[in-house]
PDB file of C-alpha atoms in Angstrom:
ATOM      1  CA  UNK A   1       1.878   8.662 -10.893  1.00 47.00           C
ATOM      2  CA  UNK A   2       5.604   8.982 -11.112  1.00 56.00           C
ATOM      3  CA  UNK A   3       6.617   6.110  -8.818  1.00 58.00           C
ATOM      4  CA  UNK A   4       7.144   3.715 -11.724  1.00 53.00           C
ATOM      5  CA  UNK A   5       9.104   6.354 -13.657  1.00 57.00           C
ATOM      6  CA  UNK A   6      11.246   7.016 -10.592  1.00 60.00           C
ATOM      7  CA  UNK A   7      11.925   3.273 -10.358  1.00 56.00           C
ATOM      8  CA  UNK A   8      13.282   3.325 -13.905  1.00 56.00           C
ATOM      9  CA  UNK A   9      16.059   5.746 -12.960  1.00 62.00           C
ATOM     10  CA  UNK A  10      17.364   3.802  -9.940  1.00 61.00           C
ATOM     11  CA  UNK A  11      20.858   2.327 -10.002  1.00 62.00           C
ATOM     12  CA  UNK A  12      20.908  -1.237 -11.273  1.00 65.00           C
ATOM     13  CA  UNK A  13      21.625  -2.587  -7.776  1.00 61.00           C
ATOM     14  CA  UNK A  14      18.335  -1.034  -6.560  1.00 67.00           C
ATOM     15  CA  UNK A  15      16.285  -1.585  -9.695  1.00 76.00           C
ATOM     16  CA  UNK A  16      12.996  -3.476  -9.673  1.00 82.00           C
ATOM     17  CA  UNK A  17      12.251  -6.412 -11.923  1.00 86.00           C
ATOM     18  CA  UNK A  18       9.719  -5.914 -14.738  1.00 87.00           C
ATOM     19  CA  UNK A  19       7.175  -7.905 -12.706  1.00 91.00           C
ATOM     20  CA  UNK A  20       7.734  -5.676  -9.652  1.00 89.00           C
ATOM     21  CA  UNK A  21       7.363  -2.569 -11.816  1.00 87.00           C
ATOM     22  CA  UNK A  22       4.024  -3.836 -13.140  1.00 91.00           C
ATOM     23  CA  UNK A  23       2.875  -4.555  -9.576  1.00 92.00           C
ATOM     24  CA  UNK A  24       3.975  -1.095  -8.415  1.00 91.00           C
ATOM     25  CA  UNK A  25       2.136   0.493 -11.323  1.00 91.00           C
ATOM     26  CA  UNK A  26      -1.056  -1.501 -10.663  1.00 94.00           C
ATOM     27  CA  UNK A  27      -0.989  -0.775  -6.918  1.00 94.00           C
ATOM     28  CA  UNK A  28      -0.356   2.918  -7.530  1.00 92.00           C
ATOM     29  CA  UNK A  29      -3.269   3.211  -9.974  1.00 93.00           C
ATOM     30  CA  UNK A  30      -5.638   1.340  -7.667  1.00 93.00           C
ATOM     31  CA  UNK A  31      -4.542   3.397  -4.649  1.00 92.00           C
ATOM     32  CA  UNK A  32      -5.119   6.640  -6.534  1.00 91.00           C
ATOM     33  CA  UNK A  33      -8.598   5.464  -7.563  1.00 91.00           C
ATOM     34  CA  UNK A  34      -9.505   4.442  -3.994  1.00 89.00           C
ATOM     35  CA  UNK A  35      -8.201   7.717  -2.563  1.00 88.00           C
ATOM     36  CA  UNK A  36     -10.332   9.695  -5.013  1.00 87.00           C
ATOM     37  CA  UNK A  37     -13.355   7.560  -4.155  1.00 85.00           C
ATOM     38  CA  UNK A  38     -12.796   7.804  -0.394  1.00 81.00           C
ATOM     39  CA  UNK A  39     -12.544  11.592  -0.540  1.00 80.00           C
ATOM     40  CA  UNK A  40     -16.221  11.709  -1.552  1.00 85.00           C
ATOM     41  CA  UNK A  41     -17.428   9.194   1.053  1.00 80.00           C
ATOM     42  CA  UNK A  42     -17.982   9.926   4.748  1.00 77.00           C
ATOM     43  CA  UNK A  43     -16.729   6.484   5.792  1.00 77.00           C
ATOM     44  CA  UNK A  44     -13.102   5.409   5.795  1.00 71.00           C
ATOM     45  CA  UNK A  45     -12.175   2.746   3.267  1.00 76.00           C
ATOM     46  CA  UNK A  46      -9.901   0.060   4.785  1.00 75.00           C
ATOM     47  CA  UNK A  47      -8.811  -0.961   1.291  1.00 83.00           C
ATOM     48  CA  UNK A  48      -6.700   2.200   1.155  1.00 85.00           C
ATOM     49  CA  UNK A  49      -4.658   1.004   4.143  1.00 83.00           C
ATOM     50  CA  UNK A  50      -4.148  -2.417   2.594  1.00 86.00           C
ATOM     51  CA  UNK A  51      -3.090  -1.013  -0.779  1.00 89.00           C
ATOM     52  CA  UNK A  52      -0.710   1.473   0.842  1.00 88.00           C
ATOM     53  CA  UNK A  53       0.791  -1.350   2.880  1.00 87.00           C
ATOM     54  CA  UNK A  54       1.202  -3.557  -0.204  1.00 90.00           C
ATOM     55  CA  UNK A  55       2.796  -0.709  -2.152  1.00 91.00           C
ATOM     56  CA  UNK A  56       5.208   0.102   0.685  1.00 89.00           C
ATOM     57  CA  UNK A  57       6.162  -3.557   0.973  1.00 86.00           C
ATOM     58  CA  UNK A  58       6.734  -3.887  -2.780  1.00 88.00           C
ATOM     59  CA  UNK A  59       8.909  -0.762  -2.719  1.00 87.00           C
ATOM     60  CA  UNK A  60      10.857  -2.100   0.273  1.00 85.00           C
ATOM     61  CA  UNK A  61       9.629   0.808   2.369  1.00 86.00           C
ATOM     62  CA  UNK A  62       8.021   1.140   5.767  1.00 79.00           C
ATOM     63  CA  UNK A  63       4.462   2.277   6.445  1.00 76.00           C
ATOM     64  CA  UNK A  64       3.360   4.531   9.261  1.00 78.00           C
ATOM     65  CA  UNK A  65      -0.315   5.087  10.068  1.00 74.00           C
ATOM     66  CA  UNK A  66      -1.531   7.761  12.408  1.00 72.00           C
ATOM     67  CA  UNK A  67      -4.813   9.453  13.137  1.00 70.00           C
ATOM     68  CA  UNK A  68      -5.520  12.718  14.899  1.00 72.00           C
ATOM     69  CA  UNK A  69      -5.753  11.157  18.359  1.00 70.00           C
ATOM     70  CA  UNK A  70      -2.978   8.676  17.589  1.00 65.00           C
ATOM     71  CA  UNK A  71      -4.802   5.644  18.914  1.00 68.00           C
ATOM     72  CA  UNK A  72      -8.004   4.379  17.266  1.00 72.00           C
ATOM     73  CA  UNK A  73      -7.194   4.134  13.563  1.00 69.00           C
ATOM     74  CA  UNK A  74      -3.527   3.558  14.304  1.00 71.00           C
ATOM     75  CA  UNK A  75      -4.366   0.549  16.465  1.00 76.00           C
ATOM     76  CA  UNK A  76      -6.798  -0.771  13.877  1.00 77.00           C
ATOM     77  CA  UNK A  77      -4.151  -0.439  11.172  1.00 77.00           C
ATOM     78  CA  UNK A  78      -1.640  -2.420  13.222  1.00 79.00           C
ATOM     79  CA  UNK A  79      -4.242  -5.123  13.924  1.00 83.00           C
ATOM     80  CA  UNK A  80      -5.151  -5.280  10.224  1.00 83.00           C
ATOM     81  CA  UNK A  81      -1.487  -5.558   9.230  1.00 82.00           C
ATOM     82  CA  UNK A  82      -0.863  -8.340  11.755  1.00 85.00           C
ATOM     83  CA  UNK A  83      -3.951 -10.271  10.610  1.00 88.00           C
ATOM     84  CA  UNK A  84      -2.894  -9.984   6.963  1.00 86.00           C
ATOM     85  CA  UNK A  85       0.644 -11.126   7.813  1.00 85.00           C
ATOM     86  CA  UNK A  86      -0.684 -14.144   9.734  1.00 90.00           C
ATOM     87  CA  UNK A  87      -3.059 -15.050   6.890  1.00 89.00           C
ATOM     88  CA  UNK A  88      -0.224 -14.866   4.318  1.00 85.00           C
ATOM     89  CA  UNK A  89       2.326 -16.799   6.338  1.00 88.00           C
ATOM     90  CA  UNK A  90       0.327 -19.408   8.229  1.00 86.00           C
ATOM     91  CA  UNK A  91      -1.985 -21.083   5.715  1.00 69.00           C
TER      92      UNK A  91
END
């Protein structure tokens, strides 16, 4: 994927550290693999949401989740994100 290559061409003030670039690359590869795997399975894979969230956070971006009805999966994604945040910050 080209995210890591795009990171290389950012101005120095926006550039990622080598460690961040490695993390972005690893998250991108794993996300691509999970997306390919989930496209052949009838069940949703929550790991995709977690990886997308981690990648967005590492990139300094925001994440938006929506489903066709706009309530069920969206609400579950918000709950998952809140639980992960609490687990990370309140050990």
